[in-house]
Coordinates of C-alpha atoms and ligand atoms in Angstrom, one line a residue:
M4 CA -29.3 -21.0 24.8
G5 CA -27.2 -18.7 23.3
F6 CA -26.4 -15.2 25.1
Q7 CA -23.7 -14.3 22.1
L8 CA -24.1 -12.2 19.2
T9 CA -23.0 -14.1 15.4
E10 CA -19.9 -12.5 14.2
E11 CA -21.4 -10.6 12.0
Q12 CA -23.7 -8.4 14.6
K13 CA -20.8 -8.2 16.8
L14 CA -18.4 -6.6 12.7
M15 CA -22.1 -4.3 12.8
Q16 CA -21.8 -2.9 16.3
Q17 CA -19.0 -2.0 15.9
M18 CA -18.7 -0.2 12.8
V19 CA -21.6 1.9 14.4
R20 CA -20.1 2.3 16.8
N21 CA -17.1 4.0 15.1
F22 CA -19.0 6.0 13.4
A23 CA -21.5 7.6 16.0
E24 CA -17.7 7.4 17.7
E25 CA -16.3 9.8 15.5
V26 CA -19.2 12.4 13.9
I27 CA -22.3 11.9 15.5
K28 CA -20.9 12.2 19.0
K29 CA -19.3 14.9 18.1
R30 CA -21.7 16.8 16.4
A31 CA -24.3 15.7 18.7
A32 CA -24.0 18.7 21.2
E33 CA -24.4 21.7 18.0
I34 CA -27.4 19.0 16.9
D35 CA -29.3 20.3 19.9
E36 CA -29.0 23.5 19.3
T37 CA -29.0 24.0 16.4
D38 CA -32.3 22.2 16.4
E39 CA -31.9 21.0 12.8
F40 CA -32.2 18.0 10.3
P41 CA -28.5 16.5 10.0
M42 CA -28.9 15.7 6.1
D43 CA -25.8 15.2 6.6
I44 CA -25.2 11.9 9.3
Y45 CA -28.6 11.1 7.8
K46 CA -27.4 10.9 4.0
Q47 CA -23.6 8.6 5.5
A48 CA -25.4 6.1 7.3
A49 CA -27.4 5.0 4.0
E50 CA -24.5 4.8 2.7
L51 CA -23.0 2.6 5.6
G52 CA -26.9 0.7 5.0
L53 CA -27.6 2.0 8.8
L54 CA -31.1 3.2 7.5
A55 CA -32.7 0.0 5.7
V56 CA -30.6 -2.7 7.7
N57 CA -32.7 -5.1 8.4
M58 CA -34.6 -4.6 5.0
P59 CA -33.8 -7.5 1.7
E60 CA -30.0 -7.1 -0.1
E61 CA -33.1 -7.1 -3.1
F62 CA -34.0 -4.1 -2.3
G63 CA -30.5 -2.4 -1.6
G64 CA -31.0 -3.1 2.1
S65 CA -28.2 -4.6 4.2
G66 CA -30.0 -8.5 4.1
M67 CA -29.3 -8.7 8.2
D68 CA -31.8 -9.2 11.0
S69 CA -34.5 -7.1 13.3
M70 CA -30.7 -7.7 16.1
S71 CA -28.8 -6.2 14.6
A72 CA -30.8 -2.5 13.2
V73 CA -31.2 -3.2 18.1
L74 CA -27.6 -3.5 18.1
A75 CA -27.3 -0.2 15.6
S76 CA -29.5 1.6 17.3
I77 CA -28.3 2.0 20.8
E78 CA -24.8 2.1 19.1
V79 CA -26.4 5.6 18.0
A80 CA -28.7 6.5 21.0
R81 CA -25.8 5.8 22.6
A82 CA -24.1 9.0 21.0
S83 CA -27.6 11.7 20.0
A84 CA -30.5 10.1 20.6
S85 CA -32.3 12.2 19.1
V86 CA -30.2 10.8 15.4
A87 CA -31.0 7.0 16.6
N88 CA -34.4 8.9 16.2
I89 CA -34.8 9.9 12.9
F90 CA -32.9 5.8 11.6
S91 CA -35.4 4.1 12.6
S92 CA -38.3 6.7 11.8
T93 CA -36.8 5.9 8.3
R94 CA -36.8 1.8 9.9
H95 CA -40.7 1.7 10.7
H96 CA -41.3 3.6 7.2
L97 CA -39.5 0.7 5.8
F98 CA -41.5 -1.6 7.4
C99 CA -45.2 -0.4 6.3
L100 CA -43.9 -0.4 2.6
Y101 CA -42.2 -3.6 3.1
N102 CA -44.5 -5.9 4.9
Y103 CA -48.1 -4.0 2.8
G104 CA -46.3 -2.4 -0.4
T105 CA -46.8 -4.0 -3.4
E106 CA -44.4 -4.8 -5.5
E107 CA -44.8 -2.0 -7.5
Q108 CA -44.1 -0.1 -4.6
K109 CA -41.7 -1.6 -2.2
R110 CA -39.6 -1.2 -5.6
K111 CA -40.4 2.7 -5.7
Y112 CA -39.9 3.4 -2.1
I113 CA -37.4 1.0 -0.2
P114 CA -34.5 1.3 -2.3
A115 CA -34.7 4.7 -2.3
L116 CA -35.1 5.2 1.0
A117 CA -32.8 2.5 1.6
K118 CA -29.8 5.2 -0.4
A119 CA -31.8 8.2 2.0
E120 CA -32.9 8.8 -2.0
L121 CA -36.2 9.8 -0.1
I122 CA -37.4 10.4 2.7
G123 CA -40.3 9.7 4.5
S124 CA -43.0 10.6 7.2
F125 CA -45.7 7.7 9.8
A126 CA -48.5 10.1 9.9
L127 CA -51.1 8.1 12.3
S128 CA -51.3 11.4 15.0
E129 CA -53.8 13.7 15.1
A130 CA -55.3 16.8 17.4
G131 CA -57.9 14.5 18.6
S132 CA -56.9 11.3 19.1
G133 CA -53.7 9.9 19.9
S134 CA -54.0 6.4 22.1
D135 CA -56.7 5.7 20.8
A136 CA -55.3 5.5 17.7
S137 CA -59.0 4.0 15.6
S138 CA -60.6 7.5 16.6
I139 CA -59.0 9.3 13.8
S140 CA -61.8 12.0 12.3
T141 CA -58.5 12.5 9.0
T142 CA -61.0 11.5 5.8
A143 CA -60.4 9.5 2.8
K144 CA -63.2 8.8 -0.1
L145 CA -63.6 7.6 -2.9
D146 CA -63.8 9.8 -6.5
G147 CA -64.5 7.8 -9.6
D148 CA -60.3 6.4 -9.6
E149 CA -59.0 8.4 -6.8
Y150 CA -59.2 8.9 -2.8
V151 CA -60.0 12.0 -1.0
I152 CA -57.5 12.6 1.6
D153 CA -59.3 15.1 4.0
G154 CA -57.9 16.1 7.6
N155 CA -54.8 17.6 10.0
K156 CA -51.7 14.7 11.6
M157 CA -50.1 15.7 14.4
W158 CA -46.6 15.1 15.7
I159 CA -45.5 14.0 13.0
T160 CA -41.5 12.6 12.7
M161 CA -39.8 14.2 9.9
G162 CA -42.9 15.5 8.1
N163 CA -41.1 18.6 7.0
V164 CA -38.7 17.2 5.6
A165 CA -40.2 13.8 4.3
D166 CA -40.7 13.4 0.5
F167 CA -43.8 11.2 0.6
T168 CA -45.3 9.6 4.0
I169 CA -48.3 7.2 4.9
V170 CA -51.4 8.5 6.2
F171 CA -53.9 6.5 7.9
A172 CA -57.7 8.0 6.8
V173 CA -61.3 7.0 7.6
T174 CA -61.8 4.6 4.5
D175 CA -65.2 3.9 6.4
P176 CA -66.9 5.1 9.0
T177 CA -69.1 2.9 10.2
K178 CA -66.9 -0.1 10.3
G179 CA -64.8 1.2 13.0
S180 CA -61.1 0.9 13.6
K181 CA -61.8 -1.4 10.9
G182 CA -62.8 1.4 8.1
I183 CA -59.6 2.6 8.3
S184 CA -56.9 2.9 5.5
A185 CA -52.9 3.3 4.5
F186 CA -52.5 5.3 1.5
I187 CA -48.6 6.4 0.5
V188 CA -48.8 10.7 -0.2
E189 CA -46.8 12.2 -1.7
K190 CA -44.7 15.8 -1.4
G191 CA -46.1 18.1 -4.2
T192 CA -49.6 15.8 -4.5
P193 CA -52.2 19.2 -4.6
G194 CA -53.9 19.9 -0.8
F195 CA -50.9 18.3 0.6
S196 CA -48.8 20.4 3.2
V197 CA -46.8 21.0 6.1
G198 CA -47.8 22.7 9.0
K199 CA -46.4 23.6 12.3
R200 CA -43.3 22.8 13.2
E201 CA -43.7 21.9 17.0
R202 CA -41.0 23.1 19.4
K203 CA -40.0 20.6 21.8
L204 CA -38.0 19.9 25.5
G205 CA -35.7 17.6 23.6
Q206 CA -34.9 15.0 20.4
K207 CA -33.7 18.2 18.3
G208 CA -33.1 18.4 15.1
N209 CA -35.8 15.5 14.7
P210 CA -38.0 17.9 13.5
V211 CA -42.4 16.9 14.3
C212 CA -44.7 18.9 11.9
E213 CA -48.1 19.0 11.1
L214 CA -49.4 17.5 8.0
L215 CA -52.8 18.9 5.5
F216 CA -54.9 17.5 3.5
E217 CA -57.5 19.4 1.8
N218 CA -59.1 17.6 -1.2
V219 CA -55.9 15.3 -1.6
R220 CA -56.1 13.5 -4.4
V221 CA -55.0 10.2 -4.9
P222 CA -54.8 7.3 -7.5
K223 CA -56.7 3.5 -6.2
S224 CA -52.7 2.5 -6.6
N225 CA -51.5 4.6 -3.5
M226 CA -53.8 2.8 -0.5
L227 CA -51.3 0.7 1.5
G228 CA -52.5 -2.4 2.3
E229 CA -55.7 -2.7 1.6
E230 CA -59.4 -0.6 2.3
G231 CA -59.8 -1.6 6.6
Q232 CA -56.2 -2.6 6.8
G233 CA -55.5 0.2 8.3
I234 CA -55.7 -0.5 12.2
K235 CA -53.9 -3.4 11.8
I236 CA -50.8 -2.1 9.0
A237 CA -50.5 0.5 12.2
L238 CA -50.6 -1.3 15.0
Q239 CA -47.6 -4.0 13.6
S240 CA -45.5 -1.8 12.3
L241 CA -45.9 0.5 16.5
D242 CA -45.1 -3.0 18.0
S243 CA -41.9 -3.3 15.3
G244 CA -41.4 0.7 16.9
R245 CA -41.5 -0.7 20.0
I246 CA -38.2 -3.0 20.5
E247 CA -35.8 1.0 18.5
V248 CA -37.6 2.8 21.1
A249 CA -36.2 0.2 23.7
A250 CA -33.2 0.8 22.1
L251 CA -33.1 3.9 22.2
A252 CA -33.3 4.3 25.8
V253 CA -30.9 1.3 26.0
G254 CA -28.8 3.7 24.5
L255 CA -29.5 6.5 26.7
M256 CA -28.8 4.4 29.2
Q257 CA -25.5 4.1 28.3
A258 CA -24.1 6.7 27.9
A259 CA -26.0 8.0 31.0
L260 CA -23.7 5.2 32.8
E261 CA -20.6 5.7 31.0
D262 CA -20.9 9.7 31.9
S263 CA -21.7 8.6 35.9
V264 CA -18.8 7.3 36.6
N265 CA -15.9 8.4 34.7
Y266 CA -17.3 11.9 36.0
A267 CA -17.4 9.6 39.7
E268 CA -14.2 9.1 39.0
N269 CA -13.3 12.1 39.2
R270 CA -15.0 14.1 40.6
K271 CA -13.1 14.6 44.6
Q272 CA -15.2 16.7 47.4
F273 CA -14.9 15.8 51.5
G274 CA -11.5 14.4 50.4
Q275 CA -11.8 11.7 48.3
K276 CA -13.9 11.4 44.4
I277 CA -17.0 10.4 44.7
S278 CA -17.7 7.5 43.6
N279 CA -16.4 6.0 46.9
F280 CA -19.5 6.9 49.1
Q281 CA -22.2 5.1 48.8
M282 CA -24.8 7.3 48.2
I283 CA -23.6 7.1 44.9
Q284 CA -22.8 3.3 44.6
S285 CA -26.5 2.8 44.6
M286 CA -26.8 4.9 41.6
I287 CA -24.8 3.7 39.7
A288 CA -25.7 -0.4 41.0
E289 CA -28.8 0.6 39.9
M290 CA -28.4 1.5 36.8
A291 CA -25.8 -0.7 35.9
T292 CA -29.3 -3.3 37.0
D293 CA -31.6 -1.6 34.8
L294 CA -29.0 -1.1 32.4
D295 CA -27.9 -5.1 32.2
A296 CA -32.7 -6.3 31.8
A297 CA -33.8 -3.3 29.2
T298 CA -31.4 -4.9 27.0
L299 CA -31.7 -8.1 27.5
L300 CA -35.9 -7.6 27.0
T301 CA -35.2 -5.5 24.2
Y302 CA -32.5 -8.8 22.6
R303 CA -36.1 -10.6 23.8
A304 CA -38.7 -9.1 21.7
A305 CA -36.1 -8.6 18.2
Y306 CA -34.7 -12.5 18.3
L307 CA -39.1 -12.5 18.7
K308 CA -39.8 -11.3 15.9
D309 CA -36.3 -12.7 13.6
Q310 CA -37.8 -16.0 15.1
G311 CA -41.2 -15.0 12.7
K312 CA -42.4 -15.5 16.1
K313 CA -45.3 -12.9 18.1
F314 CA -44.0 -10.0 20.1
T315 CA -46.7 -7.4 21.0
R316 CA -46.1 -8.1 24.2
E317 CA -42.5 -8.1 24.5
A318 CA -42.2 -5.2 22.3
S319 CA -43.8 -3.4 24.7
M320 CA -42.5 -5.3 28.2
A321 CA -39.0 -3.7 26.6
K322 CA -40.5 -0.6 25.8
W323 CA -42.2 0.0 29.2
F324 CA -38.9 -1.3 31.7
A325 CA -36.3 1.0 29.1
T326 CA -37.5 3.8 29.2
E327 CA -38.6 4.2 32.8
A328 CA -35.2 2.4 33.7
A329 CA -33.9 5.7 30.9
M330 CA -36.0 8.4 32.6
K331 CA -34.3 7.5 36.0
H332 CA -31.6 6.9 34.9
T333 CA -30.7 10.1 32.4
T334 CA -31.8 12.3 36.1
N335 CA -30.0 10.5 38.6
A336 CA -26.8 11.3 36.4
V337 CA -28.2 15.1 36.4
Q338 CA -27.8 14.0 39.6
I339 CA -24.4 12.8 40.5
H340 CA -23.4 15.5 38.4
G341 CA -24.9 18.1 40.7
G342 CA -25.1 21.8 39.4
Y343 CA -22.2 20.6 36.3
G344 CA -25.0 17.8 35.5
Y345 CA -27.6 20.7 34.8
C346 CA -25.6 22.4 32.7
M347 CA -24.7 22.2 29.0
D348 CA -21.1 21.9 28.9
Y349 CA -22.2 18.5 29.6
N350 CA -24.2 15.6 27.7
V351 CA -26.6 14.4 30.8
E352 CA -28.8 16.6 30.7
R353 CA -29.6 16.1 27.0
Y354 CA -30.5 12.6 27.5
F355 CA -31.9 13.3 30.3
R356 CA -34.1 15.6 28.2
D357 CA -34.7 12.6 25.7
A358 CA -35.1 9.9 27.4
K359 CA -38.2 11.7 28.3
L360 CA -39.9 11.3 24.5
T361 CA -39.2 7.7 25.2
Q362 CA -41.8 6.9 28.0
I363 CA -44.5 8.7 25.1
F364 CA -43.8 8.4 22.0
E365 CA -45.0 4.9 19.8
G366 CA -46.9 3.7 21.7
T367 CA -47.9 6.2 25.9
N368 CA -46.0 3.5 28.9
Q369 CA -50.0 3.8 29.6
I370 CA -50.9 2.6 26.4
Q371 CA -47.8 -0.9 26.6
Q372 CA -49.7 -1.6 30.7
I373 CA -52.7 -2.1 28.5
V374 CA -50.8 -4.0 25.3
I375 CA -49.3 -6.3 27.7
C376 CA -52.3 -7.4 30.3
R377 CA -54.2 -8.1 27.0
E378 CA -52.1 -10.1 25.8
V379 CA -51.1 -12.1 29.3
L380 CA -55.0 -12.1 29.8
K381 CA -55.1 -13.3 26.5
Q382 CA -52.8 -16.4 26.7
W383 CA -53.7 -17.2 30.7
A384 CA -57.7 -17.0 30.5
K385 CA -59.2 -20.4 30.9
Ligands
LIG407 N1 -50.6 -6.2 15.1 C1 -51.3 -6.3 14.5 N2 -52.5 -6.5 15.1 C2 -53.0 -5.4 15.6 C3 -52.9 -5.0 16.7 C4 -50.9 -5.7 16.7 N3 -50.4 -5.4 17.6 N4 -52.9 -5.3 18.3 C5 -54.5 -5.0 17.8 N5 -54.3 -4.4 16.3 C6 -55.7 -5.3 15.5 C7 -56.7 -5.6 16.5 O1 -57.0 -7.3 15.8 C8 -58.6 -5.8 15.9 O2 -58.8 -5.9 14.8 P1 -59.5 -7.6 14.5 O3 -61.2 -6.4 14.9 O4 -60.2 -8.1 13.2 O5 -59.5 -8.5 15.4 C9 -58.0 -3.9 15.7 O6 -56.5 -3.9 15.7 C10 -58.2 -2.9 16.5 O7 -57.5 -2.9 17.7 P2 -58.4 -2.6 19.2 O8 -59.7 -3.5 19.0 O9 -57.6 -3.7 20.1 O10 -58.3 -1.4 19.0 P3 -58.7 -0.4 20.2 O11 -59.7 0.8 20.0 O12 -58.4 -0.9 21.8 O13 -56.7 0.2 20.5 C11 -54.8 0.4 21.6 C12 -56.2 -1.3 21.1 C13 -54.8 0.9 22.7 C14 -53.2 -0.9 22.3 C15 -54.4 1.7 20.4 O14 -55.3 1.8 20.1 C16 -52.3 1.8 21.0 O15 -51.8 0.5 20.3 N6 -52.7 2.7 20.9 C17 -51.4 3.5 20.9 C18 -51.1 4.5 19.5 C19 -49.8 4.4 19.5 O16 -49.1 4.3 19.8 N7 -50.4 5.7 19.1 C20 -48.4 5.7 19.4 C21 -48.0 7.0 16.9 S1 -47.0 6.8 16.9 S2 -45.7 8.3 18.1

């Protein structure tokens, strides 16, 4: 068993670290302030091969593994969790297309997503269907050679900047979760529109909005995967997305730790630097230990995925542990910074706001515990 990254992974990590330090970190506060999608950074990331890190080269990807995608996410999240989230959302769309797309769909969308010529979105959640993913009410009815899609989707990341969406809809209401299918719907298709953009606590610059479908007609060939395969596509790609959320949390924690150490070493109270105080030391020690534990859980999930092994349980463990730890330690980072930490001149209040979403999206942490327990029971039940 080795704990070393390969030379290729180390090079990728260094390259992303440079990009994150030189470009993203300098813009992070501005993106947070303006809440504008950073299109220029997105395009630069595409040029560096950061969007399709783990896609094969024949589809315009960098031909690397999921561990490399995790390393990239951690480095970007260290500078801006919202930008990291934008990049990993694209990898989520790539995952769906690569694993379930027809050859034609793959050739059309994957290279264009890799180059940022197209942007995608993933439309599963609805006002009445969040954790209970199988309970969606958007429908897709077959009419001749076309499906007619009706319904509204909510909290769709990048929905307003996307050129197409992967939408999940009920094709057979008698079959429950087996009656859900996925479709690709392009911007400009009559009846397909963008609704309200949400105003969020954090993760600014990463837009989230409603998508509306009213009598949207798409040819049968726009189905992604087979009829009835929708929930499997959604849940399998969410497994993969959860590893990336864990990586976001790890990056946030790294930033929180670095800033806290720097502040504690420089801030003086009672005639000495506050890093001399044991209550500060306790927070830093716990931060560093949880950071390592979260990193290892995240690496393990990515490793299993790269080995072609089942990683549902491990992805949920990494997501749950890393995001709880990120929330706790970004909160403590604000605490260590005291009054300064609560103000926007320091970055820690942004980490704290950005961390909250990681406990909620790609499946709440309560859902992760359900998934973990189900997998454990499957493994150990006699
Ligand atoms: N990968 C592939 N398929 C999976 C899967 C996974 N990780 N988990 C479940 N499935 C399959 C099941 O095998 C089942 O298919 P079969 O009936 O053919 O066996 C089908 O999907 C439905 O699974 P299940 O019956 O377990 O679904 P439930 O309705 O009980 O829900 C949970 C399971 C709660 C785990 C699921 O709904 C979930 O993850 N919810 C969170 C959704 C989410 O993350 N939303 C965020 C959206 S993006 S911000």
